[in-house]
Amino acid sequence: MPADELDLEILRALRGPDAPPPGEARERAAARLFAAIDAERGPARPRRGRGPIRLAAVLVVVGLAGAGYAVFKPADPAAGVICATDVAETPSGLQAPLERGGPTATCAALWRRGLVDPRRRRAPAQLTACDSGGGAVFVFPAGGDVCARVGMQPAADRTTGEERRFIAMRKRLVRWFMRQGDGYVSFARGEAQVRRELRRSRLVGWEIRRGRPASPGARPRPCASLYFQWGSVTLVPMERHRGP
Amino acid sequence: MEPSPSDAELIARSVAEPELFGTIFERHHATVHGYLRRRLGSEAADDLLGETFTQALRARGRYTPRHETCRPWLLGIAAHLIANHRRGESRRLAALQREAGRLAFPAGFDGLPSSVAGELVGELRRLAPRDREVLLLHAWAELGYAEIAEALDIPVGTVRSRLHRAREQLRRRLEPAATGGCHAG
């Protein structure tokens, strides 16, 4: 190694290992992006005859063996579905919020929009929902015994009334947050809105949590963004940023 | 098998179909988060990841592809956000300086004193912010000169001169260590 590269080599060593962002951070970022997409188009604008655009709150491609998925509780509807592009125990895929039609209907719509695989805009002939026991439901582009082949159990391909109320509430809340100063909302206002929505949605016993506190010495972060788990809505601290 | 669309193609299509910007997020969010984390720490990186892509979404109509990947463009947006967090970066570098003594040097540099990395980070803190930005886009984000020029919207010649200046400053700090830690005279 040439000595005149020493400065760069030490800097590179200081860079540390590459690691994907934690699952929660990734989901929050994706939710923010897709809420901005939704806000840009407007919630009621027709989209080339396909009806009103749906709020795609979270779309994340995942390395599904990633540690982030170990933290999900089994069959958590708030963890959404993972539309896999291949049949494997650790497939590639797109994570998306569960829609009221159930896991395979959710993924079929995303396939048709070219969001699961930009190279094709049609849903696979067969889609099967499987439960990995890790929270999110996997939807594979295959039929038959695909769940057994990848070591999972068949998952229910429908949503309950409570889940449908949650799905509707999540869409309303994300949309409301994005309309309030571009997604920057004070904790008090955010908490009040979440409380109203939980009541309206008849989701009894749900908690409203505050995200992890800022690290010691960090500036207080006055704004809140949302993070959903089944049974709780977390207001996560964030700072306001301005564009370039 | 049909090849995946390029970043430029996806961004162009996303002007009419914004959901396609999700694929840009899929492809690059880990890289952008990694750079933000190295510069500002995990907490700020978690916050700024979404902001980077949201700003990119808004700016996509002005995107002019100059490379196969849009990574430089995204990292340029991240760099702009980092510039608003000087205090956060200062704290991060101070922490890195403290940790640097435990750094495992790459093979071939076993003889260096453990204090070298800390001294180098100290010098990094003293660099002019715009010189530090160029240096770290090169060393931490692995961008080439032309890519850095795209990221920061500056001429390639300016990239070269800033990088040269920054590395000269660091090398001056390293010279005594690299020659055995002894000053002449």
Short mmCIF file of C-alpha atoms in Angstrom, two decimals:
data_model
loop_
_atom_site.label_atom_id
_atom_site.label_comp_id
_atom_site.label_asym_id
_atom_site.label_seq_id
_atom_site.Cartn_x
_atom_site.Cartn_y
_atom_site.Cartn_z
CA MET A 1 0.00 0.00 0.00
CA PRO A 2 1.63 3.29 -1.04
CA ALA A 3 2.45 5.60 1.85
CA ASP A 4 0.95 8.58 0.06
CA GLU A 5 -2.42 6.86 0.32
CA LEU A 6 -2.14 6.61 4.08
CA ASP A 7 -4.56 9.47 4.74
CA LEU A 8 -7.27 7.92 2.58
CA GLU A 9 -6.69 4.45 3.96
CA ILE A 10 -7.08 5.63 7.54
CA LEU A 11 -10.20 7.58 6.61
CA ARG A 12 -11.64 4.50 4.94
CA ALA A 13 -10.87 2.44 8.01
CA LEU A 14 -12.67 5.04 10.11
CA ARG A 15 -15.69 4.77 7.86
CA GLY A 16 -16.70 1.57 9.60
CA PRO A 17 -18.73 -1.29 8.20
CA ASP A 18 -21.58 -0.89 5.76
CA ALA A 19 -24.89 -1.64 7.39
CA PRO A 20 -28.44 -1.10 6.23
CA PRO A 21 -30.49 1.42 8.18
CA PRO A 22 -32.56 -0.01 11.02
CA GLY A 23 -36.00 -1.22 9.94
CA GLU A 24 -37.80 1.55 11.79
CA ALA A 25 -35.67 4.28 10.20
CA ARG A 26 -36.16 2.79 6.76
CA GLU A 27 -39.90 2.59 7.19
CA ARG A 28 -40.17 6.13 8.49
CA ALA A 29 -38.16 7.44 5.56
CA ALA A 30 -40.24 5.47 3.07
CA ALA A 31 -43.46 6.59 4.70
CA ARG A 32 -42.34 10.19 4.46
CA LEU A 33 -41.41 9.83 0.81
CA PHE A 34 -44.63 8.14 -0.19
CA ALA A 35 -46.74 10.56 1.77
CA ALA A 36 -44.99 13.32 -0.21
CA ILE A 37 -45.78 11.46 -3.42
CA ASP A 38 -49.38 11.20 -2.38
CA ALA A 39 -49.55 14.83 -1.34
CA GLU A 40 -48.04 15.86 -4.68
CA ARG A 41 -50.71 14.14 -6.70
CA GLY A 42 -53.57 15.09 -4.43
CA PRO A 43 -55.75 12.52 -2.75
CA ALA A 44 -58.78 12.91 -4.96
CA ARG A 45 -57.26 13.34 -8.40
CA PRO A 46 -58.17 10.59 -10.80
CA ARG A 47 -55.17 8.75 -12.19
CA ARG A 48 -55.67 7.73 -15.79
CA GLY A 49 -58.90 5.97 -15.14
CA ARG A 50 -57.56 3.85 -12.31
CA GLY A 51 -59.51 5.69 -9.67
CA PRO A 52 -58.14 7.84 -6.88
CA ILE A 53 -54.55 7.22 -6.08
CA ARG A 54 -54.06 5.24 -2.95
CA LEU A 55 -51.83 6.32 -0.19
CA ALA A 56 -48.81 4.10 -0.41
CA ALA A 57 -47.45 4.79 3.02
CA VAL A 58 -44.49 2.46 3.03
CA LEU A 59 -42.71 0.78 0.18
CA VAL A 60 -39.35 -0.61 1.03
CA VAL A 61 -37.21 -3.13 -0.70
CA VAL A 62 -35.60 -5.33 1.80
CA GLY A 63 -32.80 -7.72 2.23
CA LEU A 64 -35.21 -9.97 3.97
CA ALA A 65 -32.63 -11.78 5.98
CA GLY A 66 -31.87 -8.40 7.57
CA ALA A 67 -31.94 -8.05 11.30
CA GLY A 68 -34.75 -5.52 11.14
CA TYR A 69 -37.27 -8.21 10.50
CA ALA A 70 -36.37 -10.13 13.59
CA VAL A 71 -38.07 -7.47 15.69
CA PHE A 72 -41.51 -7.82 14.14
CA LYS A 73 -44.12 -9.64 16.13
CA PRO A 74 -45.75 -12.59 14.35
CA ALA A 75 -48.57 -11.70 11.97
CA ASP A 76 -48.57 -8.00 12.75
CA PRO A 77 -50.90 -6.31 10.25
CA ALA A 78 -49.09 -3.04 10.90
CA ALA A 79 -45.87 -4.62 9.62
CA GLY A 80 -47.57 -4.90 6.25
CA VAL A 81 -46.84 -7.33 3.49
CA ILE A 82 -43.68 -8.17 1.60
CA CYS A 83 -44.28 -8.69 -2.09
CA ALA A 84 -41.48 -11.09 -2.95
CA THR A 85 -40.04 -11.15 -6.44
CA ASP A 86 -38.60 -14.65 -6.12
CA VAL A 87 -39.32 -17.84 -4.24
CA ALA A 88 -36.66 -18.26 -1.60
CA GLU A 89 -36.32 -18.37 2.15
CA THR A 90 -34.72 -14.93 2.02
CA PRO A 91 -36.25 -13.40 -1.10
CA SER A 92 -35.94 -9.91 -2.50
CA GLY A 93 -39.11 -7.94 -2.28
CA LEU A 94 -41.04 -4.82 -1.63
CA GLN A 95 -42.57 -4.09 1.75
CA ALA A 96 -45.85 -2.24 1.64
CA PRO A 97 -48.70 -1.46 3.97
CA LEU A 98 -51.52 -3.94 4.03
CA GLU A 99 -54.56 -2.84 2.04
CA ARG A 100 -58.11 -3.77 2.93
CA GLY A 101 -58.32 -6.47 0.25
CA GLY A 102 -55.72 -8.61 2.03
CA PRO A 103 -52.11 -9.59 1.33
CA THR A 104 -52.36 -10.97 -2.21
CA ALA A 105 -54.68 -8.18 -3.38
CA THR A 106 -52.23 -5.64 -1.93
CA CYS A 107 -49.32 -7.13 -3.82
CA ALA A 108 -51.27 -7.70 -7.04
CA ALA A 109 -52.04 -3.98 -7.19
CA LEU A 110 -48.40 -3.09 -6.62
CA TRP A 111 -47.25 -5.54 -9.30
CA ARG A 112 -49.71 -4.00 -11.77
CA ARG A 113 -48.32 -0.54 -11.08
CA GLY A 114 -44.77 -1.71 -11.80
CA LEU A 115 -43.69 -1.03 -8.24
CA VAL A 116 -42.60 -4.54 -7.32
CA ASP A 117 -40.65 -5.00 -10.54
CA PRO A 118 -40.32 -1.96 -12.82
CA ARG A 119 -39.69 -4.28 -15.77
CA ARG A 120 -43.21 -5.66 -15.74
CA ARG A 121 -46.57 -4.12 -15.08
CA ARG A 122 -48.77 -7.10 -14.52
CA ALA A 123 -49.43 -9.31 -11.56
CA PRO A 124 -48.11 -12.88 -11.61
CA ALA A 125 -50.69 -15.50 -12.43
CA GLN A 126 -50.50 -16.86 -8.90
CA LEU A 127 -49.80 -15.12 -5.64
CA THR A 128 -49.68 -16.87 -2.29
CA ALA A 129 -49.56 -15.37 1.20
CA CYS A 130 -47.24 -17.04 3.71
CA ASP A 131 -46.54 -16.32 7.36
CA SER A 132 -42.88 -16.39 8.30
CA GLY A 133 -43.61 -15.98 11.98
CA GLY A 134 -41.64 -12.76 11.81
CA GLY A 135 -44.45 -10.19 11.61
CA ALA A 136 -44.96 -9.18 8.01
CA VAL A 137 -46.75 -11.55 5.65
CA PHE A 138 -44.82 -12.66 2.56
CA VAL A 139 -46.62 -12.85 -0.77
CA PHE A 140 -44.80 -15.07 -3.26
CA PRO A 141 -45.32 -15.12 -7.04
CA ALA A 142 -46.20 -18.81 -7.04
CA GLY A 143 -48.93 -21.16 -5.99
CA GLY A 144 -49.28 -24.67 -4.60
CA ASP A 145 -47.05 -25.55 -1.71
CA VAL A 146 -44.83 -22.51 -1.97
CA CYS A 147 -45.17 -21.69 1.74
CA ALA A 148 -43.88 -25.14 2.72
CA ARG A 149 -41.07 -24.86 0.18
CA VAL A 150 -39.74 -21.75 1.88
CA GLY A 151 -40.35 -23.04 5.40
CA MET A 152 -43.38 -20.87 6.19
CA GLN A 153 -47.03 -21.42 7.06
CA PRO A 154 -49.93 -20.41 4.79
CA ALA A 155 -51.27 -17.02 5.90
CA ALA A 156 -54.85 -15.80 6.00
CA ASP A 157 -55.55 -13.83 2.83
CA ARG A 158 -58.18 -11.50 4.19
CA THR A 159 -58.48 -8.62 6.59
CA THR A 160 -60.64 -8.39 9.69
CA GLY A 161 -62.92 -5.46 10.44
CA GLU A 162 -60.48 -4.15 13.01
CA GLU A 163 -57.62 -4.37 10.52
CA ARG A 164 -59.63 -2.49 7.91
CA ARG A 165 -60.35 0.27 10.43
CA PHE A 166 -56.64 0.44 11.22
CA ILE A 167 -55.73 0.65 7.52
CA ALA A 168 -58.14 3.51 6.97
CA MET A 169 -56.91 5.28 10.10
CA ARG A 170 -53.29 4.99 9.05
CA LYS A 171 -54.02 6.57 5.69
CA ARG A 172 -55.94 9.44 7.24
CA LEU A 173 -53.24 10.07 9.82
CA VAL A 174 -50.34 10.04 7.36
CA ARG A 175 -52.24 12.34 5.05
CA TRP A 176 -53.11 14.67 7.92
CA PHE A 177 -49.49 14.84 9.07
CA MET A 178 -48.28 15.70 5.57
CA ARG A 179 -50.82 18.49 5.28
CA GLN A 180 -49.61 20.11 8.48
CA GLY A 181 -46.54 22.06 7.47
CA ASP A 182 -45.19 19.42 5.14
CA GLY A 183 -45.20 16.69 7.72
CA TYR A 184 -43.76 18.68 10.62
CA VAL A 185 -46.20 18.51 13.49
CA SER A 186 -45.80 19.39 17.15
CA PHE A 187 -46.14 16.56 19.63
CA ALA A 188 -49.22 18.08 21.25
CA ARG A 189 -51.11 18.49 17.96
CA GLY A 190 -49.92 15.13 16.67
CA GLU A 191 -50.95 13.35 19.83
CA ALA A 192 -54.37 14.98 19.85
CA GLN A 193 -54.96 13.96 16.25
CA VAL A 194 -53.86 10.36 16.87
CA ARG A 195 -56.19 10.21 19.88
CA ARG A 196 -59.12 11.48 17.80
CA GLU A 197 -58.40 8.97 15.06
CA LEU A 198 -58.10 6.02 17.45
CA ARG A 199 -61.47 6.96 18.94
CA ARG A 200 -63.05 7.40 15.51
CA SER A 201 -61.66 4.05 14.39
CA ARG A 202 -62.88 2.27 17.54
CA LEU A 203 -59.43 0.86 18.19
CA VAL A 204 -59.72 0.24 21.90
CA GLY A 205 -56.73 -0.21 24.17
CA TRP A 206 -54.23 1.21 21.69
CA GLU A 207 -51.33 3.17 23.09
CA ILE A 208 -49.90 6.45 21.95
CA ARG A 209 -46.15 6.35 22.52
CA ARG A 210 -43.35 8.83 22.27
CA GLY A 211 -40.30 7.77 20.29
CA ARG A 212 -36.90 7.33 21.81
CA PRO A 213 -35.53 10.48 23.42
CA ALA A 214 -32.78 12.46 21.78
CA SER A 215 -29.31 11.37 22.80
CA PRO A 216 -27.66 13.28 25.66
CA GLY A 217 -26.43 16.62 24.43
CA ALA A 218 -28.54 16.61 21.29
CA ARG A 219 -30.84 19.52 20.64
CA PRO A 220 -34.47 18.93 21.53
CA ARG A 221 -36.42 17.93 18.46
CA PRO A 222 -39.79 19.57 18.48
CA CYS A 223 -41.60 17.83 15.63
CA ALA A 224 -43.14 14.42 15.35
CA SER A 225 -43.53 11.82 12.66
CA LEU A 226 -45.47 8.58 12.82
CA TYR A 227 -44.57 4.96 13.33
CA PHE A 228 -47.21 2.23 13.50
CA GLN A 229 -47.20 -1.09 15.23
CA TRP A 230 -50.24 -3.16 15.95
CA GLY A 231 -51.60 -1.84 19.23
CA SER A 232 -49.67 1.41 19.24
CA VAL A 233 -48.95 4.56 17.33
CA THR A 234 -45.57 6.11 18.10
CA LEU A 235 -44.78 9.78 17.68
CA VAL A 236 -41.13 9.87 16.72
CA PRO A 237 -39.13 13.05 17.38
CA MET A 238 -37.70 14.80 14.36
CA GLU A 239 -36.34 18.18 13.40
CA ARG A 240 -37.71 20.55 10.83
CA HIS A 241 -35.57 20.88 7.73
CA ARG A 242 -35.76 23.31 4.90
CA GLY A 243 -35.05 22.56 1.30
CA PRO A 244 -32.07 23.82 -0.68
CA MET B 1 -34.01 -11.23 -19.27
CA GLU B 2 -34.94 -7.60 -19.80
CA PRO B 3 -32.50 -5.28 -18.00
CA SER B 4 -33.73 -3.11 -15.16
CA PRO B 5 -34.44 0.48 -16.12
CA SER B 6 -31.62 2.87 -15.38
CA ASP B 7 -31.89 5.47 -12.63
CA ALA B 8 -32.21 8.20 -15.26
CA GLU B 9 -35.06 6.38 -16.98
CA LEU B 10 -36.90 5.80 -13.72
CA ILE B 11 -36.51 9.41 -12.63
CA ALA B 12 -37.75 10.65 -15.99
CA ARG B 13 -40.77 8.35 -15.83
CA SER B 14 -41.41 9.32 -12.23
CA VAL B 15 -42.24 12.87 -13.29
CA ALA B 16 -45.54 11.53 -14.61
CA GLU B 17 -45.70 8.51 -12.29
CA PRO B 18 -44.21 9.60 -8.99
CA GLU B 19 -44.59 6.17 -7.37
CA LEU B 20 -41.71 4.97 -9.52
CA PHE B 21 -39.45 7.13 -7.41
CA GLY B 22 -39.87 4.37 -4.83
CA THR B 23 -37.49 2.26 -6.86
CA ILE B 24 -34.86 5.00 -6.58
CA PHE B 25 -35.39 4.81 -2.82
CA GLU B 26 -35.02 1.04 -2.91
CA ARG B 27 -31.78 1.21 -4.83
CA HIS B 28 -30.02 3.93 -2.90
CA HIS B 29 -31.45 4.38 0.58
CA ALA B 30 -28.79 2.23 2.26
CA THR B 31 -25.95 4.17 0.61
CA VAL B 32 -27.46 7.53 1.50
CA HIS B 33 -28.16 6.44 5.07
CA GLY B 34 -24.62 5.11 5.39
CA TYR B 35 -23.14 8.43 4.34
CA LEU B 36 -25.43 10.41 6.63
CA ARG B 37 -24.61 8.08 9.52
CA ARG B 38 -20.88 8.44 9.02
CA ARG B 39 -21.16 12.21 8.90
CA LEU B 40 -23.74 12.88 11.60
CA GLY B 41 -24.35 9.70 13.57
CA SER B 42 -27.25 7.26 13.52
CA GLU B 43 -29.94 9.39 15.02
CA ALA B 44 -29.59 12.31 12.63
CA ALA B 45 -29.15 9.90 9.73
CA ASP B 46 -32.46 8.25 10.59
CA ASP B 47 -34.12 11.66 10.50
CA LEU B 48 -32.50 12.94 7.34
CA LEU B 49 -32.92 9.83 5.20
CA GLY B 50 -36.56 10.57 4.43
CA GLU B 51 -35.84 14.26 4.02
CA THR B 52 -33.13 13.54 1.43
CA PHE B 53 -35.47 11.47 -0.72
CA THR B 54 -38.39 13.83 -0.27
CA GLN B 55 -36.24 16.72 -1.49
CA ALA B 56 -34.98 14.57 -4.35
CA LEU B 57 -38.57 13.78 -5.30
CA ARG B 58 -39.35 17.48 -5.49
CA ALA B 59 -36.22 18.20 -7.52
CA ARG B 60 -36.53 15.26 -9.93
CA GLY B 61 -37.88 17.43 -12.74
CA ARG B 62 -34.55 19.26 -12.80
CA TYR B 63 -32.41 16.11 -12.66
CA THR B 64 -29.88 15.93 -15.47
CA PRO B 65 -28.27 12.50 -15.73
CA ARG B 66 -24.52 12.70 -16.04
CA HIS B 67 -23.70 9.23 -14.76
CA GLU B 68 -25.21 5.78 -14.92
CA THR B 69 -26.29 6.08 -11.32
CA CYS B 70 -28.07 8.95 -9.56
CA ARG B 71 -26.08 8.25 -6.39
CA PRO B 72 -23.98 11.44 -6.74
CA TRP B 73 -27.12 13.54 -7.09
CA LEU B 74 -28.68 11.98 -3.98
CA LEU B 75 -25.48 12.34 -1.98
CA GLY B 76 -25.31 15.98 -3.04
CA ILE B 77 -28.76 16.54 -1.55
CA ALA B 78 -27.64 14.73 1.59
CA ALA B 79 -24.51 16.90 1.70
CA HIS B 80 -26.67 20.01 1.58
CA LEU B 81 -28.66 18.76 4.57
CA ILE B 82 -25.46 17.86 6.40
CA ALA B 83 -24.26 21.43 5.88
CA ASN B 84 -27.16 22.58 8.07
CA HIS B 85 -25.92 20.35 10.86
CA ARG B 86 -22.45 21.69 11.57
CA ARG B 87 -22.83 21.26 15.31
CA GLY B 88 -24.03 17.70 14.85
CA GLU B 89 -21.09 16.94 12.62
CA SER B 90 -18.70 18.49 15.10
CA ARG B 91 -20.06 16.24 17.85
CA ARG B 92 -19.81 13.23 15.58
CA LEU B 93 -16.19 13.97 14.67
CA ALA B 94 -15.32 14.55 18.31
CA ALA B 95 -16.74 11.11 19.14
CA LEU B 96 -14.89 9.58 16.20
CA GLN B 97 -11.67 11.16 17.41
CA ARG B 98 -12.14 9.56 20.83
CA GLU B 99 -12.87 6.16 19.28
CA ALA B 100 -10.08 6.38 16.74
CA GLY B 101 -7.48 5.06 19.18
CA ARG B 102 -9.18 1.67 19.04
CA LEU B 103 -9.16 1.59 15.27
CA ALA B 104 -7.79 -1.52 13.60
CA PHE B 105 -5.48 -0.26 10.88
CA PRO B 106 -5.51 -1.85 7.48
CA ALA B 107 -2.87 -4.47 6.79
CA GLY B 108 0.44 -2.87 6.02
CA PHE B 109 0.10 -0.12 8.61
CA ASP B 110 0.67 -2.19 11.74
CA GLY B 111 3.61 -0.10 12.83
CA LEU B 112 1.67 3.12 13.14
CA PRO B 113 1.13 4.54 16.61
CA SER B 114 -2.47 4.27 17.80
CA SER B 115 -2.72 8.03 18.13
CA VAL B 116 -2.41 8.60 14.38
CA ALA B 117 -6.05 8.07 13.51
CA GLY B 118 -7.16 10.40 16.29
CA GLU B 119 -4.77 13.07 15.07
CA LEU B 120 -6.06 12.64 11.56
CA VAL B 121 -9.66 13.08 12.70
CA GLY B 122 -8.57 16.15 14.62
CA GLU B 123 -7.17 17.56 11.40
CA LEU B 124 -10.35 16.58 9.60
CA ARG B 125 -12.26 18.75 12.06
CA ARG B 126 -10.01 21.68 11.23
CA LEU B 127 -10.56 21.45 7.48
CA ALA B 128 -12.71 24.05 5.80
CA PRO B 129 -16.23 22.54 5.56
CA ARG B 130 -16.26 22.62 1.76
CA ASP B 131 -12.88 20.87 1.60
CA ARG B 132 -14.03 18.28 4.14
CA GLU B 133 -17.17 17.64 2.10
CA VAL B 134 -15.17 16.84 -1.02
CA LEU B 135 -12.72 14.67 0.88
CA LEU B 136 -15.42 12.62 2.61
CA LEU B 137 -17.50 12.18 -0.54
CA HIS B 138 -14.32 10.70 -1.98
CA ALA B 139 -13.19 8.62 1.01
CA TRP B 140 -16.50 7.63 2.61
CA ALA B 141 -18.96 7.67 -0.29
CA GLU B 142 -16.38 6.46 -2.82
CA LEU B 143 -17.31 9.03 -5.45
CA GLY B 144 -14.91 9.90 -8.24
CA TYR B 145 -13.97 13.47 -9.17
CA ALA B 146 -16.68 13.84 -11.81
CA GLU B 147 -19.29 12.38 -9.49
CA ILE B 148 -18.35 14.77 -6.70
CA ALA B 149 -18.58 17.62 -9.18
CA GLU B 150 -22.11 16.53 -9.99
CA ALA B 151 -23.03 16.09 -6.35
CA LEU B 152 -21.89 19.55 -5.33
CA ASP B 153 -22.58 21.25 -8.64
CA ILE B 154 -19.04 22.56 -8.96
CA PRO B 155 -16.44 22.16 -11.75
CA VAL B 156 -14.21 19.09 -11.72
CA GLY B 157 -11.17 21.37 -11.44
CA THR B 158 -12.56 22.76 -8.20
CA VAL B 159 -13.02 19.23 -6.90
CA ARG B 160 -9.39 18.46 -7.68
CA SER B 161 -8.08 21.57 -5.98
CA ARG B 162 -10.24 21.11 -2.85
CA LEU B 163 -9.31 17.47 -2.57
CA HIS B 164 -5.64 18.24 -3.06
CA ARG B 165 -5.77 20.97 -0.40
CA ALA B 166 -7.59 18.74 2.08
CA ARG B 167 -5.25 15.80 1.60
CA GLU B 168 -2.16 17.99 1.85
CA GLN B 169 -3.40 19.23 5.21
CA LEU B 170 -3.99 15.69 6.45
CA ARG B 171 -0.67 14.40 5.14
CA ARG B 172 1.23 17.14 6.93
CA ARG B 173 -0.27 15.82 10.15
CA LEU B 174 0.66 12.25 9.25
CA GLU B 175 4.22 12.82 8.10
CA PRO B 176 5.91 12.48 11.50
CA ALA B 177 3.98 9.29 12.26
CA ALA B 178 4.66 7.75 8.89
CA THR B 179 8.40 8.27 9.32
CA GLY B 180 8.52 6.75 12.78
CA GLY B 181 7.20 9.65 14.81
CA CYS B 182 10.55 11.47 14.98
CA HIS B 183 11.04 15.11 14.15
CA ALA B 184 14.39 16.14 12.69
CA GLY B 185 16.56 18.41 14.74
#
